[in-house]
């Protein structure tokens, strides 16, 4: 249902979306609902054309450079493509332009902005909305995707007014803002997002090598389904994340291997006490975390 | 809502439940609905008393030995307690008695039956319903818990008539039966259930060791929640499973560590091709599995 503007704040701001996928598309819908004018470029013109025809956004463009007059330009594309895209944008930006993103790693995106935007690198505000779904693409987009979810902002030297505008945009989308350095973001996310994805892929990959994996999987149930859900994530996106965040991820893999080796030792030595203590502590921590979510009504 | 017997098959069989928890309780409800007479023993008498008072089961007993006249006795208790419980049951069993269970490991349960039941060991039919919930206990029990779920039967030398009766019981509970040896069960389940549980516990345990784990977890979202769901499983139950199935689990942990080391190498060497190929293969296998579930309407 196209958003009505009945309750939207008076807003003369123009948002340009590069990449009308799940994240870019959802931000487009949320911004439109909040009163922004929204234009989009999508590699597959069909999505952006449909979005306009169905009344969800105002305009679609055929070239990234045609978004140059937008107040804020959002990159909803893989971080590995930022150099190419920012190079195309740079000539059409003005000193007041703001460029922001939603990538899962921040240091590499900021580095691309420094390489391509020159003096305008201070107009780039790195951001990461901690939200998503298994589904992807424009058809999965939702104006509510970010409501009550966290968006991390990594100011890393960006201009104050640019940070303020991007903050407002995400707050209008319903997100709670948390600010941290790009370095801390990449470290933290390595542990609670990137590593788990890798661990899930590794288990399914191990099963994939078994001769009768289909037979084996007949006995897998809800626990397996939940544990491996993130192994259904987009392979290229997660390849890029692992490679970009290698410096954080590699030591964490090693740390995890040590953790696993400790558990293996407990099992080898039939150390009942140690196992139940560690399992109980893990369950307890997870429960505390769930209680926090409930209190904050997040996820 | 107490099950009505309006549609239950005429059934003169008497089921005795030792342990009215999630599994024992759900089987009790399903059997009652299917026309069985159901008695139960529970360590905490409150649950079994309430179950009778509310009309869910027919009778509760104060001693395990008082279930001796049941046609089938179901052990819904930790496998580590089987020796003690079977020792209590053995004197009251008849040559026609059937004892069965729902434990997550099979070889150790069968070994306990051989130790305690003597000549009546052939009346023990090892089984494992692949079903569960995060919640536990009688209050979480449901007559539908096993509907369209698999129950694995491990005949391992049990009498044919005993196997047939236990098969009928599970089919009346709505389960699909799959038969395999106890040895194969413990190997298969190590890979698709026991190992994933350990891996989830290990990740949460690793985070637990971080100084600011609560702060770190603020940024965890749906993917983390799903991956770690099974780390909220009962610590003692999973300690017992890991210890009992050590012979299968230990080589699998090693195999998993090698898998993880391979992924670490790809990341170290920035091997983009290898990473995306392996991630894509994992996603593809998982998708095939999900399609099978959909076809079989399981989970």
Coordinates of C-alpha atoms in Angstrom, one line a residue:
Chain A
X1 CA 0.0 0.0 0.0
X2 CA 1.6 3.3 -1.0
X3 CA 2.3 5.4 2.1
X4 CA -0.1 8.3 2.7
X5 CA 1.4 11.6 3.5
X6 CA -1.4 12.5 5.8
X7 CA 0.7 12.3 8.9
X8 CA 4.1 12.9 7.3
X9 CA 6.1 15.8 8.7
X10 CA 6.5 18.8 6.3
X11 CA 9.8 18.0 4.7
X12 CA 11.5 19.5 1.7
X13 CA 14.3 17.0 1.7
X14 CA 15.1 14.7 -1.2
X15 CA 16.5 11.3 -0.6
X16 CA 18.2 9.4 -3.4
X17 CA 18.6 5.6 -3.1
X18 CA 21.2 3.7 -5.0
X19 CA 20.1 0.1 -4.9
X20 CA 16.4 -0.5 -4.3
X21 CA 16.9 -3.8 -2.4
X22 CA 15.7 -4.9 1.0
X23 CA 17.5 -2.1 2.9
X24 CA 17.5 0.6 0.3
X25 CA 13.8 -0.2 -0.6
X26 CA 12.7 -0.2 3.1
X27 CA 14.5 3.1 3.7
X28 CA 12.8 4.5 0.7
X29 CA 9.4 3.5 2.0
X30 CA 10.1 4.7 5.5
X31 CA 11.4 8.1 4.2
X32 CA 8.4 8.6 1.9
X33 CA 6.1 7.9 4.8
X34 CA 8.0 10.5 6.8
X35 CA 7.5 13.1 4.1
X36 CA 10.8 12.9 2.1
X37 CA 10.8 13.1 -1.7
X38 CA 12.4 9.9 -2.8
X39 CA 14.2 9.0 -6.1
X40 CA 16.0 5.8 -6.8
X41 CA 18.5 4.2 -9.1
X42 CA 18.5 0.4 -9.4
X43 CA 20.7 -1.8 -11.6
X44 CA 17.5 -3.6 -12.7
X45 CA 15.3 -0.8 -13.9
X46 CA 12.2 -2.9 -13.5
X47 CA 12.1 -2.6 -9.7
X48 CA 12.6 1.2 -9.6
X49 CA 10.1 1.7 -12.4
X50 CA 7.5 -0.5 -10.6
X51 CA 8.2 1.4 -7.4
X52 CA 7.3 4.7 -9.1
X53 CA 4.3 3.3 -11.1
X54 CA 2.8 1.9 -7.9
X55 CA 3.2 5.2 -6.1
X56 CA 5.8 4.1 -3.6
X57 CA 8.6 6.5 -4.6
X58 CA 8.5 9.7 -6.7
X59 CA 11.1 9.2 -9.4
X60 CA 13.5 6.6 -10.8
X61 CA 16.6 7.5 -12.7
X62 CA 18.7 5.6 -15.3
X63 CA 22.1 6.9 -14.1
X64 CA 23.5 7.2 -10.6
X65 CA 24.8 10.7 -11.5
X66 CA 21.1 11.8 -11.9
X67 CA 20.8 11.6 -8.1
X68 CA 23.3 14.4 -7.7
X69 CA 20.7 17.0 -6.7
X70 CA 19.4 14.9 -3.8
X71 CA 20.0 16.2 -0.3
X72 CA 21.0 12.8 1.0
X73 CA 22.1 9.8 -1.2
X74 CA 21.9 6.4 0.4
X75 CA 24.0 3.5 -0.9
X76 CA 22.0 0.3 -0.6
X77 CA 24.6 -1.7 -2.5
X78 CA 27.5 -4.1 -1.6
X79 CA 30.4 -2.2 0.0
X80 CA 32.7 -3.8 -2.6
X81 CA 31.0 -1.6 -5.2
X82 CA 31.4 1.7 -3.3
X83 CA 34.5 2.8 -5.2
X84 CA 32.8 2.5 -8.6
X85 CA 29.6 4.2 -7.4
X86 CA 31.2 7.0 -5.4
X87 CA 33.4 7.7 -8.4
X88 CA 30.3 8.2 -10.5
X89 CA 28.7 10.4 -7.8
X90 CA 31.6 12.6 -6.9
X91 CA 31.4 14.9 -10.0
X92 CA 27.7 15.7 -9.4
X93 CA 27.9 16.3 -5.6
X94 CA 27.7 19.8 -4.1
X95 CA 29.4 20.8 -0.8
X96 CA 26.0 20.4 0.9
X97 CA 25.4 16.9 -0.4
X98 CA 25.3 14.1 2.1
X99 CA 26.2 10.5 1.2
X100 CA 25.4 7.7 3.6
X101 CA 25.1 3.9 3.5
X102 CA 23.9 0.7 5.3
X103 CA 26.8 -1.6 4.8
X104 CA 27.6 -4.4 7.2
X105 CA 31.3 -3.4 7.5
X106 CA 32.2 0.3 8.1
X107 CA 36.0 0.8 7.8
X108 CA 36.1 -0.3 4.2
X109 CA 33.2 1.9 3.2
X110 CA 34.8 4.9 4.8
X111 CA 38.1 4.1 3.1
X112 CA 36.3 4.1 -0.3
X113 CA 34.7 7.4 0.5
X114 CA 38.1 8.9 1.3
X115 CA 39.5 7.5 -1.9
X116 CA 36.7 8.7 -4.2
X117 CA 35.2 11.8 -2.6
X118 CA 38.3 13.9 -1.9
X119 CA 37.4 17.1 0.0
X120 CA 33.8 15.8 0.2
X121 CA 34.7 12.7 2.2
X122 CA 33.5 14.6 5.3
X123 CA 30.0 14.5 3.7
X124 CA 30.0 10.7 4.0
X125 CA 28.2 9.4 7.1
X126 CA 28.7 5.6 7.6
X127 CA 25.7 3.8 9.0
X128 CA 24.6 0.3 9.6
X129 CA 20.9 -0.6 10.3
X130 CA 20.8 -3.8 12.4
X131 CA 17.8 -5.2 10.7
X132 CA 17.0 -7.6 7.9
X133 CA 15.1 -10.6 6.8
X134 CA 15.8 -13.9 5.0
X135 CA 14.1 -12.5 1.9
X136 CA 15.8 -9.9 -0.2
X137 CA 15.1 -7.4 -2.9
X138 CA 12.5 -4.7 -3.5
X139 CA 9.6 -7.1 -3.1
X140 CA 10.7 -7.8 0.5
X141 CA 11.0 -4.1 1.4
X142 CA 8.9 -2.8 4.3
X143 CA 8.6 0.7 5.7
X144 CA 8.6 -0.9 9.2
X145 CA 11.8 -2.8 8.8
X146 CA 13.8 -0.5 11.0
X147 CA 11.2 0.3 13.6
X148 CA 12.5 -0.4 17.1
X149 CA 15.7 -1.7 15.6
X150 CA 19.2 -0.2 16.2
X151 CA 21.0 1.8 13.6
X152 CA 24.7 2.3 14.3
X153 CA 26.2 5.5 13.1
X154 CA 30.0 5.8 12.7
X155 CA 30.7 9.5 12.4
X156 CA 34.5 9.1 11.9
X157 CA 35.2 12.7 11.0
X158 CA 32.0 13.5 9.1
X159 CA 30.5 17.0 9.3
X160 CA 28.1 17.6 12.2
X161 CA 25.3 18.8 10.0
X162 CA 25.6 15.7 7.9
X163 CA 25.5 13.4 10.9
X164 CA 22.5 15.3 12.2
X165 CA 20.6 14.8 9.0
X166 CA 21.3 11.2 8.7
X167 CA 20.4 10.7 12.4
X168 CA 17.1 12.4 11.7
X169 CA 16.4 10.2 8.7
X170 CA 17.0 7.0 10.6
X171 CA 14.9 8.2 13.6
X172 CA 12.1 9.0 11.2
X173 CA 12.4 5.4 10.0
X174 CA 11.8 4.4 13.6
X175 CA 15.3 3.3 14.4
X176 CA 17.2 3.9 17.7
X177 CA 20.6 5.4 17.0
X178 CA 23.8 4.2 18.6
X179 CA 27.1 6.0 17.7
X180 CA 30.5 4.3 17.7
X181 CA 33.7 4.4 15.8
X182 CA 33.9 2.4 12.6
X183 CA 36.8 0.4 14.2
X184 CA 34.6 -0.6 17.2
X185 CA 31.7 -1.4 14.9
X186 CA 33.7 -3.8 12.8
X187 CA 35.1 -5.5 15.9
X188 CA 31.8 -5.8 17.7
X189 CA 29.9 -7.0 14.6
X190 CA 32.6 -9.6 13.9
X191 CA 31.7 -11.3 17.1
X192 CA 27.9 -11.1 17.2
X193 CA 27.2 -11.3 13.5
X194 CA 30.0 -12.1 11.1
X195 CA 31.5 -15.0 13.1
X196 CA 28.1 -16.7 13.7
X197 CA 27.3 -16.5 9.9
X198 CA 30.6 -18.2 9.2
X199 CA 30.0 -20.8 11.9
X200 CA 26.6 -21.7 10.4
X201 CA 28.0 -21.9 6.9
X202 CA 30.8 -24.1 8.1
X203 CA 28.4 -26.6 9.7
X204 CA 26.2 -26.9 6.6
X205 CA 29.4 -27.1 4.4
X206 CA 30.6 -29.9 6.6
X207 CA 27.3 -31.8 6.1
X208 CA 27.5 -31.0 2.4
X209 CA 30.7 -33.1 2.2
X210 CA 28.9 -36.1 3.7
X211 CA 28.0 -38.8 1.2
X212 CA 24.5 -39.1 2.2
X213 CA 23.7 -35.6 3.4
X214 CA 20.1 -35.6 2.2
X215 CA 19.4 -38.8 4.2
X216 CA 21.2 -37.3 7.2
X217 CA 19.2 -34.1 7.0
X218 CA 15.9 -36.0 7.2
X219 CA 16.5 -36.2 10.9
X220 CA 17.2 -32.5 11.4
X221 CA 14.5 -30.5 13.1
X222 CA 13.7 -27.1 14.5
X223 CA 17.0 -26.6 16.4
X224 CA 19.0 -27.3 13.2
X225 CA 16.8 -25.0 11.2
X226 CA 17.3 -22.1 13.5
X227 CA 21.0 -22.6 14.0
X228 CA 21.6 -22.7 10.2
X229 CA 19.1 -20.0 9.2
X230 CA 21.9 -17.5 8.6
X231 CA 23.6 -20.0 6.3
X232 CA 20.8 -19.1 3.9
X233 CA 22.2 -15.6 3.7
X234 CA 23.4 -14.2 0.4
X235 CA 26.7 -15.9 -0.4
X236 CA 28.4 -13.0 -2.2
X237 CA 27.4 -10.4 0.5
X238 CA 28.8 -12.6 3.2
X239 CA 32.0 -13.4 1.2
X240 CA 32.5 -9.6 1.0
X241 CA 31.9 -9.1 4.7
X242 CA 34.3 -11.9 5.7
X243 CA 37.0 -10.6 3.4
X244 CA 36.6 -7.0 4.3
X245 CA 36.6 -7.7 8.0
X246 CA 39.4 -10.3 7.9
X247 CA 41.5 -8.5 10.4
X248 CA 38.8 -8.8 13.1
X249 CA 37.4 -12.1 12.0
X250 CA 40.6 -14.2 11.9
X251 CA 41.6 -13.7 15.6
X252 CA 38.0 -14.4 16.5
X253 CA 37.9 -17.7 14.6
X254 CA 41.0 -18.6 16.5
X255 CA 39.5 -17.7 19.8
X256 CA 36.4 -19.7 18.9
X257 CA 38.6 -22.7 18.0
X258 CA 40.1 -22.5 21.4
X259 CA 36.7 -22.4 23.0
X260 CA 35.7 -25.4 21.1
X261 CA 38.9 -27.2 22.0
X262 CA 38.1 -26.6 25.7
X263 CA 34.7 -28.1 25.4
X264 CA 36.2 -31.1 23.5
X265 CA 38.6 -31.6 26.5
X266 CA 35.8 -31.5 29.0
X267 CA 34.0 -34.2 26.9
X268 CA 37.1 -36.2 26.4
X269 CA 37.8 -36.1 30.2
X270 CA 34.1 -36.7 31.0
X271 CA 34.2 -33.5 33.0
X272 CA 30.6 -33.3 33.9
X273 CA 30.9 -30.4 36.3
X274 CA 32.8 -28.1 33.8
X275 CA 30.4 -28.8 31.0
X276 CA 27.2 -28.2 32.9
X277 CA 28.7 -25.0 34.5
X278 CA 29.7 -23.6 31.1
X279 CA 26.4 -24.6 29.4
X280 CA 24.4 -23.0 32.3
X281 CA 26.5 -19.8 32.1
X282 CA 25.8 -19.6 28.4
X283 CA 22.1 -20.1 28.9
X284 CA 22.0 -17.5 31.6
X285 CA 23.8 -14.9 29.5
X286 CA 21.4 -15.5 26.6
X287 CA 18.4 -15.2 28.9
X288 CA 19.7 -11.9 30.3
X289 CA 20.1 -10.7 26.8
X290 CA 16.5 -11.8 25.9
X291 CA 15.2 -10.0 28.9
X292 CA 16.9 -6.8 27.8
X293 CA 15.3 -7.1 24.3
X294 CA 11.9 -7.5 26.0
X295 CA 12.5 -4.4 28.1
X296 CA 13.6 -2.4 25.1
X297 CA 10.9 -4.0 22.8
X298 CA 13.6 -4.6 20.2
X299 CA 13.6 -7.4 17.6
Chain B
X1 CA -8.4 -28.5 27.4
X2 CA -8.7 -32.2 28.4
X3 CA -8.8 -34.4 25.3
X4 CA -12.2 -35.8 24.5
X5 CA -12.5 -39.5 23.8
X6 CA -15.2 -39.0 21.3
X7 CA -13.0 -39.8 18.3
X8 CA -10.5 -42.0 20.2
X9 CA -10.0 -45.6 18.9
X10 CA -11.3 -48.3 21.3
X11 CA -8.2 -49.1 23.2
X12 CA -7.7 -51.2 26.3
X13 CA -4.1 -50.3 26.6
X14 CA -2.5 -48.7 29.6
X15 CA 0.4 -46.3 29.3
X16 CA 2.6 -45.4 32.3
X17 CA 4.7 -42.3 32.1
X18 CA 7.8 -41.9 34.2
X19 CA 8.6 -38.1 34.1
X20 CA 5.7 -35.9 33.1
X21 CA 7.9 -33.2 31.4
X22 CA 7.6 -31.8 27.9
X23 CA 8.1 -35.1 26.1
X24 CA 6.5 -37.5 28.7
X25 CA 3.6 -35.0 29.2
X26 CA 3.0 -34.5 25.5
X27 CA 3.0 -38.3 24.9
X28 CA 0.6 -38.7 27.8
X29 CA -1.8 -36.1 26.2
X30 CA -1.5 -37.6 22.8
X31 CA -2.1 -41.2 24.1
X32 CA -5.1 -40.1 26.1
X33 CA -6.5 -38.5 23.0
X34 CA -6.0 -41.7 21.1
X35 CA -7.9 -43.7 23.8
X36 CA -5.1 -45.0 26.0
X37 CA -5.5 -45.2 29.8
X38 CA -2.7 -43.0 31.1
X39 CA -1.0 -43.1 34.5
X40 CA 2.1 -41.1 35.5
X41 CA 4.8 -40.8 38.0
X42 CA 6.6 -37.5 38.4
X43 CA 9.4 -36.6 40.8
X44 CA 7.5 -33.5 41.7
X45 CA 4.1 -34.8 42.6
X46 CA 2.4 -31.5 42.0
X47 CA 2.5 -31.9 38.2
X48 CA 1.1 -35.4 38.0
X49 CA -1.5 -34.5 40.6
X50 CA -2.6 -31.5 38.7
X51 CA -2.7 -33.5 35.5
X52 CA -5.2 -35.9 37.1
X53 CA -7.2 -33.2 38.8
X54 CA -7.6 -31.3 35.5
X55 CA -8.7 -34.5 33.7
X56 CA -5.7 -34.8 31.4
X57 CA -4.6 -38.2 32.7
X58 CA -6.3 -41.0 34.6
X59 CA -4.0 -41.6 37.5
X60 CA -0.9 -40.5 39.2
X61 CA 1.3 -42.8 41.4
X62 CA 3.8 -42.1 44.1
X63 CA 6.2 -44.8 43.3
X64 CA 7.7 -45.9 39.9
X65 CA 7.0 -49.5 40.9
X66 CA 3.2 -48.7 40.9
X67 CA 3.4 -48.5 37.1
X68 CA 4.2 -52.2 36.8
X69 CA 0.8 -53.1 35.6
X70 CA 1.0 -50.8 32.6
X71 CA 1.2 -52.4 29.1
X72 CA 3.8 -49.8 28.1
X73 CA 6.0 -47.7 30.3
X74 CA 7.6 -44.6 28.8
X75 CA 10.7 -43.1 30.3
X76 CA 10.6 -39.4 29.9
X77 CA 13.6 -38.8 32.1
X78 CA 17.3 -38.1 31.5
X79 CA 19.1 -41.2 30.1
X80 CA 21.6 -40.9 33.0
X81 CA 18.8 -41.9 35.4
X82 CA 17.8 -45.1 33.5
X83 CA 19.8 -47.5 35.6
X84 CA 18.1 -46.3 38.8
X85 CA 14.7 -46.2 37.3
X86 CA 14.9 -49.5 35.4
X87 CA 16.2 -51.2 38.6
X88 CA 13.1 -50.0 40.3
X89 CA 10.8 -51.2 37.5
X90 CA 12.4 -54.6 36.9
X91 CA 10.8 -56.4 39.8
X92 CA 7.3 -55.4 38.9
X93 CA 7.5 -56.1 35.1
X94 CA 5.8 -59.1 33.5
X95 CA 7.0 -60.9 30.4
X96 CA 4.5 -58.9 28.4
X97 CA 5.5 -55.5 29.7
X98 CA 7.0 -53.1 27.2
X99 CA 9.4 -50.3 28.3
X100 CA 10.3 -47.5 25.9
X101 CA 11.9 -44.1 26.0
X102 CA 12.4 -40.8 24.3
X103 CA 16.1 -40.1 25.0
X104 CA 18.4 -38.1 22.7
X105 CA 21.1 -40.8 22.8
X106 CA 20.2 -44.4 22.2
X107 CA 23.2 -46.7 22.8
X108 CA 23.5 -45.7 26.5
X109 CA 19.8 -46.2 27.1
X110 CA 19.9 -49.7 25.6
X111 CA 23.0 -50.5 27.6
X112 CA 21.2 -49.5 30.8
X113 CA 18.2 -51.7 29.8
X114 CA 20.6 -54.7 29.3
X115 CA 22.2 -54.1 32.7
X116 CA 18.9 -53.7 34.6
X117 CA 16.3 -55.8 32.9
X118 CA 18.1 -59.0 32.4
X119 CA 15.9 -61.5 30.4
X120 CA 13.4 -58.7 29.9
X121 CA 15.9 -56.4 28.0
X122 CA 14.1 -57.6 24.8
X123 CA 11.0 -55.8 26.0
X124 CA 12.9 -52.4 25.8
X125 CA 12.2 -50.5 22.6
X126 CA 14.5 -47.5 22.3
X127 CA 12.9 -44.5 20.6
X128 CA 13.6 -40.8 20.0
X129 CA 11.0 -38.3 19.0
X130 CA 12.6 -35.5 17.0
X131 CA 10.5 -32.8 18.5
X132 CA 10.7 -30.2 21.2
X133 CA 10.3 -26.6 22.3
X134 CA 12.4 -24.1 24.1
X135 CA 10.0 -24.4 27.0
X136 CA 10.1 -27.5 29.2
X137 CA 8.0 -29.2 31.8
X138 CA 4.4 -30.3 32.1
X139 CA 3.0 -26.8 31.5
X140 CA 4.7 -26.8 28.1
X141 CA 3.3 -30.2 27.0
X142 CA 1.0 -30.5 24.0
X143 CA -0.9 -33.4 22.5
X144 CA 0.2 -32.1 19.0
X145 CA 4.0 -31.9 19.8
X146 CA 4.8 -35.0 17.7
X147 CA 2.3 -34.5 14.8
X148 CA 4.1 -34.7 11.5
X149 CA 7.4 -35.0 13.3
X150 CA 9.8 -38.0 13.0
X151 CA 10.2 -40.5 15.7
X152 CA 13.2 -42.7 15.3
X153 CA 12.9 -46.3 16.6
X154 CA 16.0 -48.3 17.3
X155 CA 14.8 -52.0 17.6
X156 CA 18.3 -53.3 18.5
X157 CA 17.0 -56.8 19.3
X158 CA 13.7 -55.9 20.9
X159 CA 10.8 -58.3 20.5
X160 CA 8.7 -57.8 17.4
X161 CA 5.4 -57.4 19.3
X162 CA 7.0 -54.7 21.5
X163 CA 8.3 -52.8 18.5
X164 CA 4.8 -53.0 16.9
X165 CA 3.1 -51.6 20.0
X166 CA 5.5 -48.8 20.4
X167 CA 5.2 -48.0 16.7
X168 CA 1.5 -47.9 17.0
X169 CA 1.7 -45.6 20.0
X170 CA 3.9 -43.1 18.2
X171 CA 1.8 -43.2 15.0
X172 CA -1.3 -42.5 17.1
X173 CA 0.6 -39.5 18.5
X174 CA 0.9 -38.3 14.9
X175 CA 4.6 -39.1 14.3
X176 CA 6.2 -40.6 11.3
X177 CA 8.4 -43.6 12.2
X178 CA 11.9 -44.1 11.0
X179 CA 13.8 -47.2 12.0
X180 CA 17.6 -47.4 12.4
X181 CA 20.2 -49.0 14.6
X182 CA 21.1 -47.2 17.8
X183 CA 24.6 -46.9 16.5
X184 CA 23.5 -45.1 13.4
X185 CA 21.1 -42.9 15.4
X186 CA 23.9 -41.7 17.7
X187 CA 26.2 -40.9 14.8
X188 CA 23.6 -39.1 12.8
X189 CA 22.2 -37.1 15.7
X190 CA 25.8 -36.1 16.7
X191 CA 26.1 -34.3 13.4
X192 CA 22.7 -32.6 13.0
X193 CA 21.8 -32.0 16.7
X194 CA 24.5 -32.6 19.3
X195 CA 27.3 -30.8 17.5
X196 CA 25.1 -27.7 16.6
X197 CA 24.1 -27.4 20.3
X198 CA 27.7 -27.5 21.3
X199 CA 28.7 -24.9 18.7
X200 CA 26.0 -22.6 19.9
X201 CA 26.9 -23.0 23.5
X202 CA 30.6 -22.3 22.6
X203 CA 29.8 -19.0 20.9
X204 CA 27.7 -17.7 23.8
X205 CA 30.4 -19.0 26.2
X206 CA 33.1 -17.1 24.2
X207 CA 31.0 -13.9 24.4
X208 CA 30.4 -14.6 28.1
X209 CA 34.2 -14.3 28.6
X210 CA 34.3 -10.8 27.0
X211 CA 34.5 -8.0 29.6
X212 CA 31.6 -6.0 28.2
X213 CA 29.5 -8.8 27.0
X214 CA 26.2 -7.0 27.8
X215 CA 27.3 -4.0 25.8
X216 CA 28.4 -6.1 22.9
X217 CA 25.1 -8.0 22.9
X218 CA 23.1 -4.8 22.4
X219 CA 24.0 -4.9 18.8
X220 CA 23.0 -8.6 18.3
X221 CA 19.8 -9.1 16.3
X222 CA 17.6 -11.8 14.8
X223 CA 20.4 -13.8 13.2
X224 CA 22.2 -14.1 16.5
X225 CA 19.0 -14.9 18.3
X226 CA 18.3 -17.8 15.9
X227 CA 21.8 -19.1 15.8
X228 CA 22.0 -19.2 19.6
X229 CA 18.5 -20.4 20.4
X230 CA 19.7 -23.9 21.1
X231 CA 22.2 -22.5 23.7
X232 CA 19.1 -21.9 25.8
X233 CA 18.6 -25.6 26.0
X234 CA 18.7 -27.4 29.3
X235 CA 22.4 -27.5 30.5
X236 CA 22.2 -30.8 32.4
X237 CA 20.4 -32.6 29.6
X238 CA 23.0 -31.4 27.0
X239 CA 25.9 -32.2 29.3
X240 CA 24.6 -35.7 29.5
X241 CA 24.1 -36.0 25.8
X242 CA 27.6 -34.7 25.0
X243 CA 29.2 -37.1 27.6
X244 CA 27.1 -40.1 26.5
X245 CA 27.8 -39.5 22.8
X246 CA 31.5 -38.5 23.2
X247 CA 32.7 -41.2 20.9
X248 CA 30.8 -39.7 18.0
X249 CA 31.0 -36.1 19.0
X250 CA 34.7 -35.8 19.5
X251 CA 35.7 -36.8 15.9
X252 CA 33.0 -34.5 14.6
X253 CA 34.3 -31.5 16.6
X254 CA 37.7 -32.2 15.1
X255 CA 36.1 -32.4 11.6
X256 CA 34.3 -29.1 12.2
X257 CA 37.5 -27.4 13.4
X258 CA 39.1 -28.5 10.1
X259 CA 36.2 -27.1 8.2
X260 CA 36.5 -23.8 10.1
X261 CA 40.3 -23.7 9.5
X262 CA 39.7 -24.1 5.8
X263 CA 37.4 -21.1 5.8
X264 CA 40.0 -19.2 7.9
X265 CA 42.6 -19.9 5.2
X266 CA 40.3 -18.7 2.4
X267 CA 39.8 -15.4 4.4
X268 CA 43.5 -15.1 5.2
X269 CA 44.3 -15.6 1.5
X270 CA 41.5 -13.3 0.4
X271 CA 40.2 -16.3 -1.7
X272 CA 37.0 -14.7 -2.9
X273 CA 36.1 -17.5 -5.3
X274 CA 36.5 -20.3 -2.8
X275 CA 34.5 -18.5 -0.1
X276 CA 31.5 -17.6 -2.4
X277 CA 31.5 -21.1 -3.8
X278 CA 31.4 -22.7 -0.4
X279 CA 28.8 -20.3 0.9
X280 CA 26.6 -20.8 -2.1
X281 CA 26.8 -24.6 -1.8
X282 CA 25.8 -24.4 1.8
X283 CA 22.9 -22.2 1.1
X284 CA 21.8 -24.5 -1.8
X285 CA 21.9 -27.6 0.4
X286 CA 19.9 -25.9 3.1
X287 CA 17.3 -24.7 0.5
X288 CA 17.0 -28.3 -0.8
X289 CA 16.4 -29.5 2.8
X290 CA 13.8 -26.8 3.4
X291 CA 12.0 -27.8 0.2
X292 CA 11.9 -31.4 1.4
X293 CA 10.4 -30.3 4.7
X294 CA 7.7 -28.3 2.8
X295 CA 6.9 -31.3 0.6
X296 CA 6.6 -33.6 3.7
X297 CA 4.9 -30.9 5.7
X298 CA 7.3 -31.5 8.6
X299 CA 8.4 -29.0 11.2

